[in-house]
Coordinates of C-alpha atoms and ligand atoms in Angstrom, one line a residue:
M1 CA 6.1 -43.1 76.2
F2 CA 3.4 -40.9 74.2
P3 CA 1.2 -38.4 76.1
E4 CA -2.6 -38.8 76.0
F5 CA -4.5 -37.3 73.6
T6 CA -6.8 -34.7 74.7
L7 CA -9.0 -34.4 71.5
R8 CA -10.2 -31.0 70.5
Y9 CA -10.3 -30.3 67.3
A10 CA -11.2 -33.4 65.7
R11 CA -14.5 -32.8 67.8
L12 CA -15.3 -30.1 65.6
P13 CA -18.3 -30.4 63.2
E14 CA -16.9 -32.7 60.2
R15 CA -17.1 -29.6 58.0
F16 CA -13.6 -28.2 59.7
F17 CA -11.3 -30.9 58.7
E18 CA -10.7 -33.8 56.7
R19 CA -10.3 -37.2 58.2
F20 CA -6.8 -38.5 57.1
D21 CA -4.2 -41.0 58.0
P22 CA -0.8 -40.4 57.4
V23 CA 1.0 -42.1 54.3
S24 CA 3.7 -44.6 55.2
V25 CA 7.1 -44.2 54.1
P26 CA 9.5 -46.9 53.2
A27 CA 12.2 -46.6 55.7
P28 CA 11.7 -44.0 58.9
R29 CA 14.7 -42.9 60.5
L30 CA 14.8 -40.4 63.5
V31 CA 17.3 -37.8 62.7
A32 CA 16.4 -35.2 65.5
F33 CA 14.5 -35.3 68.4
N34 CA 13.7 -32.5 71.2
R35 CA 14.0 -33.7 74.4
P36 CA 13.5 -30.9 76.6
L37 CA 10.1 -30.3 74.8
A38 CA 9.2 -33.9 74.7
E39 CA 9.6 -33.6 78.3
A40 CA 7.6 -30.5 79.1
L41 CA 4.6 -32.0 76.6
G42 CA 4.9 -34.5 79.0
F43 CA 6.6 -37.9 76.9
D44 CA 8.0 -40.7 79.2
L45 CA 11.3 -40.7 78.2
D46 CA 12.0 -43.3 80.1
A47 CA 10.7 -45.4 77.7
F48 CA 12.1 -43.8 74.6
D49 CA 12.4 -46.4 72.1
E50 CA 14.1 -44.9 68.8
A51 CA 12.4 -47.3 66.2
R52 CA 8.9 -46.9 67.8
A53 CA 9.5 -43.2 67.5
A54 CA 10.5 -43.1 64.1
E55 CA 7.5 -44.9 63.7
W56 CA 5.3 -42.1 64.7
F57 CA 7.0 -39.1 63.8
S58 CA 7.2 -40.5 60.6
G59 CA 3.2 -41.2 60.4
N60 CA 4.1 -45.1 59.6
A61 CA 2.4 -46.0 63.1
L62 CA -0.5 -43.9 64.9
P63 CA 0.2 -43.4 68.7
E64 CA -2.7 -44.3 70.8
G65 CA -5.4 -42.0 70.9
A66 CA -4.5 -40.2 68.2
E67 CA -7.2 -39.4 65.2
P68 CA -5.6 -37.8 62.4
V69 CA -7.2 -34.7 60.6
A70 CA -6.2 -32.4 57.5
Q71 CA -7.5 -28.9 58.7
A72 CA -9.4 -26.7 56.4
Y73 CA -8.4 -22.8 55.7
A74 CA -8.2 -20.8 53.0
G75 CA -6.0 -17.8 52.6
H76 CA -4.9 -14.4 50.8
Q77 CA -1.3 -15.4 49.0
F78 CA 0.2 -12.4 48.1
G79 CA -2.6 -10.9 48.0
H80 CA -4.7 -13.0 46.0
F81 CA -7.7 -14.8 47.7
N82 CA -7.8 -18.8 47.8
P83 CA -11.0 -20.2 49.4
R84 CA -9.6 -23.3 49.8
L85 CA -6.3 -24.3 50.6
G86 CA -6.1 -26.3 53.8
D87 CA -3.5 -29.0 55.1
G88 CA -2.2 -30.2 52.0
R89 CA 0.6 -32.1 53.5
A90 CA 0.3 -31.9 57.2
V91 CA -1.9 -33.9 59.7
L92 CA -2.9 -33.0 63.3
L93 CA -2.9 -35.9 65.4
G94 CA -4.4 -34.1 68.2
E95 CA -3.7 -32.0 71.4
V96 CA -1.9 -33.1 74.0
V97 CA -1.8 -30.8 77.8
D98 CA 1.5 -30.1 78.6
R99 CA 3.3 -29.7 82.1
D100 CA 1.9 -26.3 82.3
G101 CA -1.3 -27.3 81.5
R102 CA -1.8 -25.8 78.3
L103 CA -3.1 -27.6 75.3
R104 CA -0.7 -28.2 72.4
D105 CA -1.1 -29.2 69.0
I106 CA 0.9 -31.9 67.7
Q107 CA 1.1 -32.0 63.8
L108 CA 3.3 -34.3 61.2
K109 CA 4.4 -32.2 58.3
G110 CA 5.1 -34.0 55.2
A111 CA 2.8 -36.8 55.7
G112 CA 1.4 -37.4 52.5
M113 CA -1.3 -36.4 50.0
T114 CA -4.2 -35.1 51.9
P115 CA -7.6 -34.1 50.2
F116 CA -6.2 -30.8 50.3
S117 CA -3.2 -31.4 48.0
R118 CA -4.5 -29.6 45.0
G119 CA -2.1 -31.9 42.7
A120 CA 1.2 -31.6 45.0
D121 CA 2.8 -34.7 46.7
G122 CA 2.1 -34.2 50.4
R123 CA 5.7 -34.5 51.3
S124 CA 8.6 -32.4 52.1
P125 CA 11.9 -32.4 51.3
L126 CA 14.9 -32.6 54.2
G127 CA 16.1 -29.5 53.8
P128 CA 13.1 -27.5 54.7
V129 CA 12.2 -30.1 57.5
L130 CA 15.5 -29.5 59.2
R131 CA 15.3 -25.5 58.3
E132 CA 12.2 -25.2 60.0
Y133 CA 13.3 -27.2 63.2
L134 CA 16.2 -25.3 63.6
V135 CA 14.6 -21.8 62.9
S136 CA 11.5 -22.3 64.9
E137 CA 14.0 -23.4 67.9
A138 CA 16.3 -20.4 67.8
M139 CA 13.7 -18.1 67.4
H140 CA 12.1 -19.5 70.6
R141 CA 15.5 -19.2 72.7
L142 CA 15.8 -15.9 71.4
G143 CA 12.5 -15.0 72.8
V144 CA 10.0 -15.2 70.0
P145 CA 6.6 -16.7 70.4
T146 CA 6.9 -19.8 67.8
T147 CA 5.7 -23.1 66.9
R148 CA 8.1 -25.7 68.2
A149 CA 9.6 -28.7 66.5
L150 CA 9.6 -32.0 68.2
A151 CA 11.0 -34.2 65.8
A152 CA 12.6 -34.5 62.6
V153 CA 12.4 -38.1 60.2
T154 CA 14.1 -39.1 56.8
T155 CA 11.8 -41.4 55.1
G156 CA 14.1 -43.5 52.7
E157 CA 11.9 -41.8 49.8
R158 CA 13.1 -39.3 47.3
V159 CA 11.0 -35.9 46.6
F160 CA 11.4 -34.3 43.1
R161 CA 11.6 -30.7 43.5
R162 CA 14.1 -28.9 41.1
V163 CA 16.4 -31.9 41.9
P164 CA 15.2 -35.1 43.6
E165 CA 16.0 -34.8 47.4
P166 CA 15.6 -37.1 50.4
G167 CA 12.0 -36.7 52.1
G168 CA 11.6 -35.5 55.7
V169 CA 8.6 -35.0 58.0
L170 CA 9.0 -32.5 61.0
T171 CA 6.7 -32.8 63.8
R172 CA 5.6 -29.3 64.7
V173 CA 4.1 -28.5 68.1
A174 CA 2.1 -25.4 68.3
A175 CA -0.2 -23.1 70.5
S176 CA -2.7 -24.0 67.9
H177 CA -3.0 -24.3 63.8
L178 CA -5.8 -21.7 64.0
R179 CA -4.8 -19.0 61.1
V180 CA -6.7 -15.6 60.0
G181 CA -7.1 -18.0 56.6
T182 CA -9.0 -20.8 58.6
F183 CA -11.5 -18.0 59.5
Q184 CA -11.7 -16.8 56.3
Y185 CA -12.4 -20.5 54.7
F186 CA -15.7 -20.4 56.6
A187 CA -16.4 -16.4 56.3
A188 CA -16.2 -17.0 52.8
R189 CA -18.6 -19.6 52.7
D190 CA -20.8 -17.5 54.7
D191 CA -20.7 -20.0 57.4
V192 CA -21.2 -17.4 60.5
E193 CA -21.9 -20.2 63.2
A194 CA -18.5 -21.9 62.2
V195 CA -16.5 -18.5 62.5
R196 CA -18.4 -18.4 66.0
T197 CA -17.1 -21.6 66.9
L198 CA -13.4 -21.0 65.7
A199 CA -13.7 -17.5 67.6
D200 CA -14.7 -19.2 70.7
L201 CA -12.0 -22.1 70.2
A202 CA -9.3 -19.2 69.9
I203 CA -10.5 -17.4 73.3
E204 CA -10.4 -20.6 74.9
R205 CA -7.0 -21.6 73.9
H206 CA -5.4 -18.3 73.7
Y207 CA -7.4 -15.7 75.2
P208 CA -9.0 -17.5 78.2
E209 CA -9.1 -14.2 79.9
L210 CA -12.0 -12.8 77.6
Q211 CA -14.2 -15.7 78.6
G212 CA -16.1 -14.0 80.9
L213 CA -17.3 -10.8 78.5
E214 CA -20.2 -10.5 77.2
E215 CA -20.6 -11.6 73.7
G216 CA -21.4 -8.0 72.4
E217 CA -17.7 -7.3 73.6
R218 CA -15.9 -10.8 73.3
Y219 CA -15.1 -10.7 69.7
L220 CA -14.3 -7.1 69.5
A221 CA -11.8 -8.0 72.4
L222 CA -10.6 -11.4 70.5
L223 CA -9.8 -8.9 67.5
E224 CA -7.6 -6.5 69.8
A225 CA -6.3 -9.5 71.7
V226 CA -5.0 -10.7 68.3
A227 CA -3.8 -7.5 67.1
G228 CA -2.0 -6.9 70.3
R229 CA -0.1 -10.5 69.7
Q230 CA 0.9 -9.5 66.2
A231 CA 2.0 -6.1 66.9
A232 CA 4.2 -7.7 69.9
L233 CA 5.3 -10.4 67.3
V234 CA 6.5 -8.6 64.5
A235 CA 8.2 -5.6 66.7
K236 CA 10.5 -8.9 67.7
W237 CA 11.2 -10.0 64.5
M238 CA 11.7 -6.4 63.4
G239 CA 14.2 -6.5 66.8
L240 CA 16.0 -9.7 65.1
G241 CA 16.2 -8.7 61.7
F242 CA 14.1 -11.6 60.8
I243 CA 12.1 -11.8 57.8
H244 CA 9.5 -14.3 57.7
G245 CA 9.0 -14.3 53.6
V246 CA 5.1 -15.4 53.2
M247 CA 3.1 -13.3 55.4
N248 CA 0.1 -14.8 53.3
T249 CA -3.1 -15.1 55.7
D250 CA -3.0 -18.4 56.0
N251 CA 0.3 -18.1 57.6
C252 CA -1.0 -15.9 60.1
A253 CA -1.4 -18.1 63.3
V254 CA -4.2 -15.7 65.7
S255 CA -2.1 -17.5 68.8
G256 CA 0.7 -14.7 68.2
E257 CA 3.2 -17.4 67.3
T258 CA 5.3 -17.3 64.1
I259 CA 4.5 -20.3 62.1
D260 CA 5.2 -21.7 58.7
Y261 CA 9.0 -21.3 58.6
G262 CA 9.3 -21.3 54.5
P263 CA 11.8 -18.9 53.1
C264 CA 12.8 -17.2 55.6
A265 CA 15.9 -15.7 56.5
F266 CA 17.6 -13.1 59.0
M267 CA 19.0 -9.9 57.5
E268 CA 22.7 -9.5 57.7
A269 CA 24.1 -5.8 56.6
Y270 CA 21.3 -3.6 57.4
S271 CA 18.7 -2.6 54.8
P272 CA 15.3 -2.3 55.4
T273 CA 14.2 -2.9 52.1
T274 CA 15.9 -6.5 52.2
V275 CA 13.7 -9.5 50.5
F276 CA 15.5 -13.1 50.3
S277 CA 12.3 -15.0 49.2
S278 CA 12.5 -15.9 45.6
I279 CA 8.9 -15.6 44.8
D280 CA 8.3 -12.4 46.6
E281 CA 9.3 -10.7 43.3
Q282 CA 7.4 -7.7 44.4
G283 CA 8.9 -7.3 47.7
R284 CA 6.1 -7.2 49.4
Y285 CA 7.2 -8.9 52.7
A286 CA 10.6 -7.3 52.5
Y287 CA 12.0 -6.4 56.1
R288 CA 10.3 -2.9 56.6
N289 CA 7.0 -3.7 55.1
Q290 CA 6.1 -6.6 57.8
P291 CA 4.3 -4.3 60.1
W292 CA 2.0 -3.1 57.4
L293 CA 1.4 -6.5 56.1
A294 CA 0.5 -8.0 59.4
Q295 CA -2.2 -4.8 59.5
W296 CA -3.3 -6.0 56.2
N297 CA -3.5 -9.8 57.7
L298 CA -5.4 -8.4 60.6
A299 CA -8.1 -6.2 58.4
R300 CA -8.7 -9.8 56.6
F301 CA -9.0 -11.1 59.8
A302 CA -11.5 -8.1 61.1
E303 CA -13.7 -8.8 58.5
T304 CA -14.4 -12.5 58.9
L305 CA -15.8 -11.4 62.6
L306 CA -18.1 -8.5 61.5
P307 CA -21.0 -10.2 61.5
L308 CA -20.2 -11.3 65.0
L309 CA -19.2 -7.9 66.2
D310 CA -22.6 -6.1 65.9
A311 CA -25.5 -6.6 64.5
D312 CA -25.6 -3.3 62.3
Q313 CA -23.0 -3.9 59.8
E314 CA -21.9 -0.2 59.7
R315 CA -21.2 -0.2 63.1
A316 CA -19.6 -3.8 63.3
I317 CA -17.1 -1.7 60.3
E318 CA -16.6 1.1 62.5
R319 CA -15.8 -0.9 65.2
A320 CA -13.3 -3.0 63.6
T321 CA -12.0 -0.4 62.1
A322 CA -11.0 1.3 64.8
V323 CA -8.8 -1.7 66.2
I324 CA -7.2 -2.2 62.8
E325 CA -6.4 1.5 62.8
A326 CA -5.0 1.4 66.4
F327 CA -2.8 -1.1 65.2
V328 CA -0.2 1.3 63.8
P329 CA 0.6 3.1 67.4
C330 CA 0.3 -0.4 69.3
H331 CA 3.0 -2.1 66.9
E332 CA 4.7 1.3 67.0
A333 CA 5.1 1.3 71.0
E334 CA 5.9 -2.2 71.2
R335 CA 9.4 -2.1 68.7
L336 CA 10.0 1.4 70.2
A337 CA 10.6 -0.5 73.7
L338 CA 12.3 -2.9 72.1
F339 CA 14.7 -0.8 70.3
R340 CA 15.5 1.2 73.7
A341 CA 16.2 -1.9 75.4
K342 CA 18.4 -2.5 72.7
L343 CA 20.2 0.5 73.0
G344 CA 20.5 -0.2 76.9
L345 CA 17.8 2.7 78.0
V346 CA 15.0 1.8 80.7
Q347 CA 14.1 5.2 81.3
E348 CA 11.7 6.6 78.4
E349 CA 12.5 9.8 76.8
E350 CA 11.2 11.7 73.9
G351 CA 14.0 11.7 71.7
D352 CA 14.9 8.1 71.8
R353 CA 12.9 7.0 68.6
E354 CA 15.0 9.3 66.6
L355 CA 18.0 8.3 68.3
A356 CA 17.5 4.3 67.0
E357 CA 16.5 5.6 63.7
T358 CA 19.7 7.7 63.5
L359 CA 21.4 4.3 64.4
L360 CA 19.7 2.2 62.1
E361 CA 20.6 4.9 59.3
A362 CA 24.6 4.7 60.2
M363 CA 24.0 1.5 59.8
E364 CA 22.6 1.2 56.7
A365 CA 25.1 3.8 55.6
G366 CA 28.1 1.7 57.0
R367 CA 26.5 -1.6 55.7
A368 CA 27.0 -3.2 59.1
D369 CA 25.8 -6.5 60.5
F370 CA 22.4 -5.7 62.0
T371 CA 23.3 -8.3 64.6
L372 CA 26.8 -7.8 65.4
A373 CA 26.5 -3.9 65.0
F374 CA 23.9 -4.2 68.2
R375 CA 25.9 -6.6 69.9
R376 CA 29.0 -5.1 70.1
L377 CA 27.1 -1.6 70.9
S378 CA 27.5 -3.0 74.2
E379 CA 31.3 -2.5 74.3
A380 CA 31.0 0.8 73.8
V381 CA 29.0 2.4 76.1
E382 CA 32.2 4.0 77.6
E383 CA 34.3 4.8 74.6
D384 CA 34.5 3.8 70.8
A385 CA 35.2 0.2 70.5
P386 CA 37.2 -1.3 67.4
A387 CA 34.7 -4.4 67.7
L388 CA 31.8 -2.1 67.0
L389 CA 33.9 0.4 64.5
E390 CA 35.0 -2.6 62.4
R391 CA 31.3 -4.0 61.9
F392 CA 31.1 -0.7 59.7
E393 CA 32.5 -0.3 56.3
S394 CA 32.5 3.4 56.6
D395 CA 31.7 4.7 60.3
G396 CA 31.4 8.5 59.9
A397 CA 27.7 8.7 60.7
L398 CA 28.4 6.1 63.9
R399 CA 31.0 8.3 65.3
A400 CA 28.9 11.4 65.2
W401 CA 25.9 9.0 66.8
L402 CA 27.9 7.7 69.8
P403 CA 28.4 10.6 71.7
R404 CA 24.9 11.3 71.3
W405 CA 24.1 8.2 72.6
R406 CA 26.5 8.0 75.8
E407 CA 25.1 11.7 76.9
R408 CA 21.4 9.9 76.5
L409 CA 23.0 6.6 78.8
A410 CA 24.4 9.5 81.3
R411 CA 20.6 9.9 82.0
E412 CA 19.9 6.3 83.0
A413 CA 20.3 5.4 86.9
A414 CA 22.6 2.5 85.8
G415 CA 26.5 2.4 85.7
A416 CA 28.2 1.0 82.1
G417 CA 28.7 -2.7 83.5
E418 CA 25.0 -2.7 84.2
I419 CA 23.9 -1.2 80.9
A420 CA 26.3 -3.4 78.9
A421 CA 24.7 -6.5 80.6
R422 CA 21.4 -5.7 79.9
M423 CA 22.2 -4.8 76.3
N424 CA 23.9 -8.2 76.4
A425 CA 20.4 -10.3 77.4
V426 CA 18.5 -8.5 74.3
N427 CA 21.0 -8.3 71.3
P428 CA 22.0 -11.9 70.6
L429 CA 25.5 -12.7 69.3
Y430 CA 24.6 -15.7 67.7
I431 CA 21.1 -16.1 65.2
P432 CA 20.8 -18.8 62.4
R433 CA 23.0 -17.3 59.4
N434 CA 21.5 -18.1 56.6
H435 CA 24.9 -19.5 55.3
Q436 CA 25.2 -21.8 58.1
V437 CA 21.7 -23.0 57.8
E438 CA 22.5 -23.7 53.8
R439 CA 25.7 -25.8 54.9
M440 CA 23.5 -27.4 57.1
I441 CA 21.3 -28.4 54.7
A442 CA 23.4 -29.7 51.9
A443 CA 25.3 -31.9 54.4
A444 CA 22.6 -33.5 55.7
A445 CA 20.7 -33.8 52.3
E446 CA 23.6 -34.5 50.0
Q447 CA 26.2 -36.2 52.5
D448 CA 23.6 -37.8 54.9
D449 CA 26.0 -35.9 57.8
F450 CA 23.8 -34.3 60.6
G451 CA 27.3 -32.7 62.2
P452 CA 26.4 -29.4 61.1
F453 CA 22.9 -29.9 62.1
E454 CA 24.2 -30.8 65.6
A455 CA 26.5 -28.0 65.8
L456 CA 24.2 -25.3 64.7
R457 CA 21.3 -26.8 67.2
E458 CA 23.6 -26.7 70.2
V459 CA 25.2 -23.0 69.5
L460 CA 21.5 -21.5 68.7
A461 CA 20.6 -23.1 72.0
D462 CA 22.2 -20.3 73.9
P463 CA 22.1 -17.1 71.7
F464 CA 23.0 -14.2 74.2
T465 CA 26.0 -16.1 75.9
E466 CA 29.6 -15.9 74.0
Q467 CA 30.5 -19.6 73.3
P468 CA 34.4 -19.9 73.2
G469 CA 35.7 -21.8 70.4
R470 CA 32.4 -20.5 68.3
E471 CA 33.4 -17.5 67.0
A472 CA 32.8 -18.7 63.4
Y473 CA 29.0 -19.0 64.0
A474 CA 28.5 -15.5 65.1
E475 CA 30.2 -14.1 61.8
P476 CA 28.1 -13.1 58.8
A477 CA 28.7 -15.0 55.7
P478 CA 32.3 -14.6 53.6
A479 CA 31.6 -13.0 50.2
T480 CA 31.6 -16.3 48.5
E481 CA 28.7 -17.6 50.6
K482 CA 26.4 -14.7 50.9
V483 CA 22.5 -15.8 50.6
F484 CA 20.5 -13.3 48.4
R485 CA 17.9 -15.5 47.5
T486 CA 15.8 -18.0 49.4
F487 CA 13.8 -20.8 48.3
C488 CA 10.5 -22.2 49.8
G489 CA 11.4 -25.4 48.3
T490 CA 8.9 -27.3 49.6
Ligands
AMP501 P1 2.8 -23.2 52.4 O1 3.4 -22.5 51.0 O2 3.7 -24.1 53.1 O3 2.3 -22.1 53.8 O4 1.6 -23.9 51.9 C1 0.5 -23.3 51.1 C2 -0.6 -24.3 50.8 O5 0.2 -25.4 49.8 C3 -1.1 -25.1 51.8 O6 -2.3 -25.6 51.7 C4 -0.2 -26.3 51.9 O7 -0.8 -27.2 53.0 C5 0.2 -26.2 50.7 N1 1.5 -27.5 50.3 C6 2.6 -26.6 50.2 N2 3.4 -27.8 50.1 C7 2.7 -28.7 49.3 C8 2.7 -30.2 49.2 N3 4.1 -30.7 48.8 N4 1.7 -30.7 49.1 C9 0.7 -30.4 49.1 N5 0.6 -29.2 49.8 C10 1.3 -28.5 49.9
MG502 MG1 1.3 -22.4 55.4

């Protein structure tokens, strides 16, 4: 039933990882399994056996051909460099070739203490496992590049955080787990050969079109390509009100996928300074800072590549700096294109950025829910719609803006119906609302009730389509359930 492994990372030199077998858990139980993803990965589901799957996805049994390793990496956490982080509780089983011919990492997260655990327990509570499962799958359906969730198990063991909680293991699927921090690990050890190996691996797996370039150009092209993917990725986050919460360099994947869902959250009332994470005391990773932090992370990535860019270090720095500086206009162009689409615009005009910004200001002034304000805008293409206005506590600025927007829409070569339809295809109705996620976690972790998990999973599988009877899932939190702080809890 398990697809065949094509080992790639475990074939790198030994200093890239520590071999490590997952530590057994007492009573594994499969609580979530992603059948469509399993099919895409080449699992034979006719032979699906739940008890066996629970053994595999908890790490109690190894599927044939797996060679588990904990990957070495370093990272800047909240700006401070740690030269040795690594997989403290995750284990890469190996890679498989999916139905589209792409190599995919299969990793267990919460698989026990590894040589990188630094005194921590190597485990994960069930709550963060389910959060990552649900939010990463929702992100995928929302059109955001992301790692995926294949399975979740409970372990039958308690883990101790603020209080004892049931333990869980997540099976994560990724284009790769190469992080900026992976490059930093070797750069910090002046191991240029290892950095080159990683760069070649990143090109092979994520940017094969660069393979033909001459060596002098290839690594600069890699930096540019990674910058391009990060620019687009963060634009997507911004377009959804998504706040990652821990954009440390070890949580920045060179594939351009969103990775490591910790205290992540979706903003409700629009406010660009929004921060959720309890450990982000300075607001470093606030909503509006995300593009600049992505750029900061890229600068750290560029530093690791310097020896590969040019034999002349001055020249290498010059070339890398030009790429890092180009990140800002590149990201802004991505973000503008996305907000244009959110406003129903296809043509490009000078004033579009200002038009989008003015709407955001109106949302901030009106404390409007970011997701629903955009969603309901499609009902106001021709005339003011109560469904939109009611989302604003004060709607003066919005009312002043709407006629300007309609004037602009009049220059689009499309009718009102078509404009509304294309807006609804990019402005979701359903996102993983923080309070719904918290409720889901409480039910699963405290009552062993996975009903709310299943219900949320179904709603979020189709985020752009109105689902009759599920209106409540589209609504922001009631006053008593508003989430202001999120915790890694990992
Ligand atoms: P994260 O906050 O999940 O991005 O993790 C940052 C670092 O801490 C990584 O090196 C993790 O492997 C490590 N880590 C996080 N939680 C644990 C844990 N429960 N046990 C061991 N290592 C952990
Ligand atoms: Mg991490």
